[in-house]
Short mmCIF file of C-alpha atoms in Angstrom, two decimals:
data_model
loop_
_atom_site.label_atom_id
_atom_site.label_comp_id
_atom_site.label_asym_id
_atom_site.label_seq_id
_atom_site.Cartn_x
_atom_site.Cartn_y
_atom_site.Cartn_z
CA MET A 1 -78.00 54.51 4.34
CA LYS A 2 -81.76 54.65 3.83
CA LYS A 3 -83.27 54.54 0.36
CA GLN A 4 -84.49 58.14 0.51
CA GLY A 5 -81.03 59.31 1.47
CA LEU A 6 -79.52 57.47 -1.47
CA TRP A 7 -81.81 59.19 -3.95
CA VAL A 8 -80.93 62.55 -2.39
CA LEU A 9 -77.26 61.63 -2.79
CA ALA A 10 -77.74 60.60 -6.42
CA GLY A 11 -79.55 63.86 -7.17
CA ALA A 12 -76.85 65.92 -5.49
CA LEU A 13 -74.11 64.07 -7.36
CA MET A 14 -75.76 64.66 -10.74
CA MET A 15 -76.24 68.35 -9.94
CA ALA A 16 -72.55 68.58 -9.10
CA ALA A 17 -71.69 67.00 -12.44
CA SER A 18 -74.09 69.02 -14.59
CA GLY A 19 -72.49 71.56 -16.86
CA ALA A 20 -69.00 70.29 -16.15
CA GLN A 21 -66.69 69.20 -18.93
CA ALA A 22 -65.38 65.70 -18.19
CA ALA A 23 -61.70 65.41 -17.35
CA PHE A 24 -61.90 61.76 -18.38
CA SER A 25 -62.49 60.83 -21.98
CA ALA A 26 -65.97 59.57 -22.82
CA THR A 27 -64.66 56.04 -23.35
CA GLU A 28 -63.09 56.04 -19.89
CA LEU A 29 -66.37 57.25 -18.41
CA ALA A 30 -68.17 54.42 -20.21
CA MET A 31 -65.69 51.97 -18.71
CA MET A 32 -66.44 53.39 -15.27
CA GLU A 33 -70.13 52.80 -15.89
CA ALA A 34 -69.42 49.26 -17.08
CA ASP A 35 -67.43 48.66 -13.90
CA ALA A 36 -70.33 49.87 -11.77
CA TRP A 37 -72.58 47.24 -13.37
CA ARG A 38 -69.80 44.68 -12.95
CA ALA A 39 -69.60 45.53 -9.26
CA ARG A 40 -73.33 44.88 -8.92
CA MET A 41 -72.83 41.62 -10.80
CA GLY A 42 -70.04 40.67 -8.39
CA PHE A 43 -72.24 41.50 -5.39
CA HIS A 44 -74.86 39.00 -6.56
CA LEU A 45 -72.29 36.38 -7.54
CA LEU A 46 -71.34 36.27 -3.85
CA SER A 47 -74.87 35.08 -3.11
CA ILE A 48 -74.90 32.54 -5.93
CA ARG A 49 -71.56 30.92 -5.01
CA GLY A 50 -71.76 31.20 -1.23
CA ASP A 51 -69.39 34.10 -0.58
CA ASN A 52 -66.60 32.37 -2.47
CA PRO A 53 -63.22 33.93 -1.46
CA GLU A 54 -62.05 34.07 -5.08
CA ASP A 55 -65.19 35.95 -6.09
CA ARG A 56 -64.80 38.38 -3.20
CA ASP A 57 -61.16 38.97 -4.13
CA ALA A 58 -62.09 39.61 -7.77
CA LEU A 59 -64.77 42.07 -6.67
CA ARG A 60 -62.35 43.86 -4.38
CA GLN A 61 -59.84 44.21 -7.21
CA LEU A 62 -62.53 45.62 -9.48
CA LEU A 63 -63.53 48.18 -6.86
CA GLU A 64 -59.91 49.16 -6.26
CA GLY A 65 -59.56 49.68 -10.01
CA GLY A 66 -62.50 52.07 -9.83
CA GLU A 67 -60.82 53.94 -6.99
CA ARG A 68 -57.75 54.38 -9.19
CA ARG A 69 -59.93 55.76 -11.99
CA VAL A 70 -61.44 58.26 -9.59
CA ALA A 71 -57.99 59.23 -8.27
CA GLU A 72 -56.86 59.90 -11.86
CA LEU A 73 -59.99 61.93 -12.48
CA LYS A 74 -59.34 64.03 -9.40
CA GLY A 75 -55.71 64.52 -10.41
CA GLN A 76 -56.78 65.85 -13.84
CA ALA A 77 -59.67 67.98 -12.61
CA GLU A 78 -59.53 71.76 -12.93
CA GLY A 79 -62.11 74.43 -12.23
CA SER A 80 -65.65 73.12 -12.53
CA GLU A 81 -64.28 69.60 -13.02
CA VAL A 82 -63.32 69.46 -9.34
CA SER A 83 -66.92 69.11 -8.16
CA GLN A 84 -67.52 66.46 -10.81
CA ALA A 85 -64.50 64.45 -9.67
CA SER A 86 -65.66 64.74 -6.07
CA ALA A 87 -69.12 63.50 -7.08
CA PHE A 88 -67.63 60.46 -8.78
CA GLY A 89 -65.51 59.76 -5.71
CA GLN A 90 -68.44 59.90 -3.35
CA ALA A 91 -70.62 57.76 -5.61
CA TRP A 92 -67.91 55.13 -6.06
CA ASN A 93 -67.24 54.99 -2.32
CA GLU A 94 -70.92 54.32 -1.62
CA LEU A 95 -71.01 51.65 -4.30
CA SER A 96 -67.86 49.95 -2.99
CA ARG A 97 -69.10 49.88 0.59
CA ARG A 98 -72.36 48.25 -0.42
CA ALA A 99 -70.89 45.81 -2.95
CA LEU A 100 -68.64 44.15 -0.37
CA ASP A 101 -71.43 43.78 2.21
CA ASN A 102 -73.93 41.17 1.02
CA PRO A 103 -76.02 39.72 3.90
CA LEU A 104 -77.49 36.99 1.69
CA ALA A 105 -73.97 35.76 0.91
CA SER A 106 -72.40 36.14 4.36
CA LEU A 107 -75.36 35.54 6.70
CA GLY A 108 -77.83 33.62 4.56
CA TYR A 109 -80.81 35.97 4.73
CA ALA A 110 -82.28 38.21 2.04
CA ASP A 111 -81.88 41.86 3.03
CA TYR A 112 -84.13 43.93 0.76
CA GLY A 113 -82.47 47.11 1.99
CA ALA A 114 -79.08 45.83 0.84
CA MET A 115 -80.44 44.85 -2.57
CA SER A 116 -82.20 48.19 -2.94
CA GLU A 117 -79.05 50.07 -1.99
CA MET A 118 -76.97 48.01 -4.42
CA ASN A 119 -79.33 49.16 -7.15
CA THR A 120 -79.34 52.84 -6.22
CA THR A 121 -75.58 53.12 -5.68
CA THR A 122 -74.93 51.46 -9.04
CA LEU A 123 -77.37 53.78 -10.78
CA ALA A 124 -75.78 56.83 -9.14
CA VAL A 125 -72.42 56.02 -10.78
CA ALA A 126 -74.02 55.02 -14.09
CA GLU A 127 -76.07 58.23 -14.32
CA LEU A 128 -73.07 60.41 -13.50
CA ALA A 129 -71.01 58.70 -16.21
CA GLU A 130 -73.77 58.96 -18.80
CA GLN A 131 -74.38 62.62 -18.05
CA ALA A 132 -70.68 63.48 -18.29
CA GLU A 133 -70.36 61.43 -21.48
CA ALA A 134 -73.31 63.06 -23.24
CA GLY A 135 -72.47 64.48 -26.66
CA SER A 136 -68.95 63.03 -26.79
CA LYS A 137 -67.57 61.42 -29.95
CA ASP A 138 -64.47 59.59 -28.70
CA LYS A 139 -62.90 56.86 -30.77
CA TYR A 140 -64.35 53.44 -29.90
CA LEU A 141 -66.98 55.01 -27.63
CA ASP A 142 -69.60 52.93 -29.45
CA VAL A 143 -67.66 49.74 -28.63
CA ALA A 144 -67.38 50.85 -25.00
CA ASP A 145 -71.14 51.45 -24.96
CA LEU A 146 -71.66 47.89 -26.22
CA SER A 147 -69.75 46.65 -23.18
CA VAL A 148 -71.94 48.81 -20.93
CA SER A 149 -75.05 47.23 -22.45
CA MET A 150 -73.69 43.74 -21.85
CA GLN A 151 -72.58 44.45 -18.27
CA ARG A 152 -75.95 45.98 -17.41
CA LEU A 153 -77.80 42.97 -18.79
CA ALA A 154 -75.41 40.52 -17.09
CA SER A 155 -75.79 42.41 -13.82
CA GLU A 156 -79.58 42.04 -13.92
CA TYR A 157 -79.27 38.43 -15.02
CA LEU A 158 -77.19 37.58 -11.94
CA ALA A 159 -79.41 39.65 -9.65
CA LEU A 160 -82.49 37.64 -10.59
CA ALA A 161 -80.57 34.36 -10.52
CA ALA A 162 -79.43 35.19 -6.98
CA PHE A 163 -82.86 36.23 -5.68
CA PRO A 164 -86.16 36.85 -7.52
CA SER A 165 -86.69 40.23 -5.85
CA ALA A 166 -83.16 41.58 -6.35
CA GLY A 167 -83.82 43.13 -9.76
CA LEU A 168 -83.51 46.78 -10.69
CA PRO A 169 -87.13 47.68 -9.79
CA THR A 170 -86.28 47.02 -6.11
CA GLY A 171 -85.81 50.40 -4.48
CA THR A 172 -85.80 52.35 -7.74
CA GLY A 173 -89.30 52.24 -9.22
CA LEU A 174 -87.84 51.20 -12.56
CA PRO A 175 -89.80 48.74 -14.75
CA PRO A 176 -88.55 45.16 -14.96
CA MET A 177 -85.93 44.54 -17.62
CA ASP A 178 -87.25 42.99 -20.82
CA PHE A 179 -84.44 40.56 -21.51
CA ALA A 180 -85.60 39.72 -25.03
CA ILE A 181 -85.57 43.39 -26.06
CA GLU A 182 -82.20 44.03 -24.37
CA ALA A 183 -80.67 40.98 -26.06
CA LYS A 184 -82.00 42.07 -29.46
CA GLY A 185 -80.47 45.50 -28.83
CA ILE A 186 -77.06 43.92 -28.24
CA ASP A 187 -77.49 41.83 -31.40
CA ASP A 188 -78.17 45.03 -33.35
CA GLN A 189 -75.22 46.89 -31.77
CA LEU A 190 -72.88 44.05 -32.70
CA THR A 191 -74.13 43.97 -36.30
CA THR A 192 -73.69 47.72 -36.67
CA LEU A 193 -70.22 47.76 -35.11
CA LYS A 194 -68.95 44.85 -37.19
CA GLY A 195 -69.87 46.81 -40.32
CA ARG A 196 -68.45 50.08 -39.01
CA TYR A 197 -65.09 48.58 -38.04
CA ALA A 198 -64.72 46.07 -40.88
CA ASP A 199 -61.46 47.77 -41.92
CA ASP A 200 -60.09 48.22 -38.39
CA ALA A 201 -58.16 45.04 -37.55
CA GLN A 202 -57.86 45.78 -33.83
CA ALA A 203 -61.54 46.59 -33.31
CA ARG A 204 -62.61 43.76 -35.62
CA GLU A 205 -60.68 41.24 -33.49
CA VAL A 206 -62.25 42.52 -30.26
CA LEU A 207 -65.75 42.45 -31.74
CA ALA A 208 -65.21 38.88 -32.94
CA PHE A 209 -64.27 37.92 -29.39
CA VAL A 210 -67.32 39.73 -27.99
CA GLU A 211 -69.60 37.96 -30.45
CA GLN A 212 -68.08 34.58 -29.62
CA ARG A 213 -68.76 35.07 -25.91
CA TRP A 214 -72.20 36.51 -26.58
CA VAL A 215 -73.30 33.49 -28.62
CA PHE A 216 -72.63 31.18 -25.66
CA VAL A 217 -75.13 32.94 -23.39
CA ARG A 218 -77.52 34.50 -25.89
CA ASN A 219 -80.06 31.69 -25.96
CA THR A 220 -80.44 31.67 -22.17
CA ILE A 221 -81.62 35.28 -22.10
CA PRO A 222 -85.12 35.62 -23.60
CA ARG A 223 -86.64 33.20 -21.06
CA MET A 224 -84.81 34.66 -18.06
CA ASN A 225 -88.05 35.91 -16.48
CA GLU A 226 -89.51 32.38 -16.47
CA ASN A 227 -88.99 30.53 -13.20
CA ASP A 228 -88.17 27.24 -14.91
CA ALA A 229 -85.66 28.76 -17.33
CA ASN A 230 -82.20 27.23 -17.38
CA LYS A 231 -79.94 29.93 -15.91
CA VAL A 232 -76.16 30.06 -16.29
CA PRO A 233 -75.14 32.94 -13.99
CA TYR A 234 -71.49 32.03 -13.46
CA LEU A 235 -70.90 31.47 -17.15
CA PHE A 236 -72.57 34.79 -17.88
CA TYR A 237 -70.43 36.50 -15.22
CA ARG A 238 -67.24 35.02 -16.65
CA TYR A 239 -67.98 35.88 -20.26
CA ALA A 240 -69.31 39.36 -19.53
CA SER A 241 -66.17 40.07 -17.46
CA GLN A 242 -63.95 38.86 -20.28
CA VAL A 243 -65.80 41.12 -22.71
CA ALA A 244 -65.28 44.12 -20.43
CA GLU A 245 -61.56 43.39 -20.13
CA ARG A 246 -61.06 43.04 -23.89
CA VAL A 247 -62.98 46.21 -24.64
CA GLU A 248 -61.00 48.07 -22.02
CA GLU A 249 -57.77 47.00 -23.72
CA LEU A 250 -59.12 48.38 -27.01
CA VAL A 251 -60.15 51.79 -25.67
CA ALA A 252 -57.19 52.30 -23.33
CA PRO A 253 -55.29 55.52 -24.17
#
C-alpha cells in the first residue's frame, strides 16, 4: 500500500471511531496501543537478529493476541461501536501484514517503503486507541499509559538500532524523538505512580518490577541519537516486553 493510501486509511479509521463510546475499557485500549508499538519493535528486531525464527514466532503470537482483542471488541460492539470495532480490525490487519514482512530481515536490503508503512500502520492503531480512550478514568489506566510510553520509546530505539533511517519521521513527517526528554518523562511517570499507589500492594509490586527493568536500560537512552553510542536493542526489547506483560496482568479484568 502506498504511503498516501495509508494516510487516507488512517484518517478514515479515526473518522469511524470519532464520537463512538469504546466497547473496550480504556486500559484495554491502552494495552492495544502498547501492543502496536511492540509489533513495530518486533518488526525491527527481525532486522537486528537476522530474521531469527524465535523472534518471528514471538511477533506472530503478539499479532494473534491483537486479533483476539479485536474479535472481543467486535463481539461487544453495539450501535455506533460497530464502526469503531471495524476500524480497529482493519487497522490491526494492516499492521499485522506489514510487521511480518520485513525485507531488510528476509532479503537483506533496506526498503524505505516498508519502514514508512510500518510507521504509519502503527500510528493508525495508536491514534485510534488514544482517541477512543480520551477522557476515560479506568483503574490503573495511568499504569497502562506508562507501559505505552515505554513501548513507544523501545520501538523507536530498536528502529534506529536496526537502520538509521527507520525512525518515526520516515513516512510520517513527525519530528525525531528526543530520547532524553522521553526518558525523563518516564522517570517522572514512575515517580508519580509510586507515590499514587504506595498503599496498593499489587500495583506497588508491578511498579517496582517496571523500575527495576527501566534502570537497566535507562543510561543507554540519552545518547541514542549519537552514532557511537553503545546500543542494547535486544536487552531493551526483552525488558520492555516483560514490562508490558506485567502491566497487562495488573490491568486485566
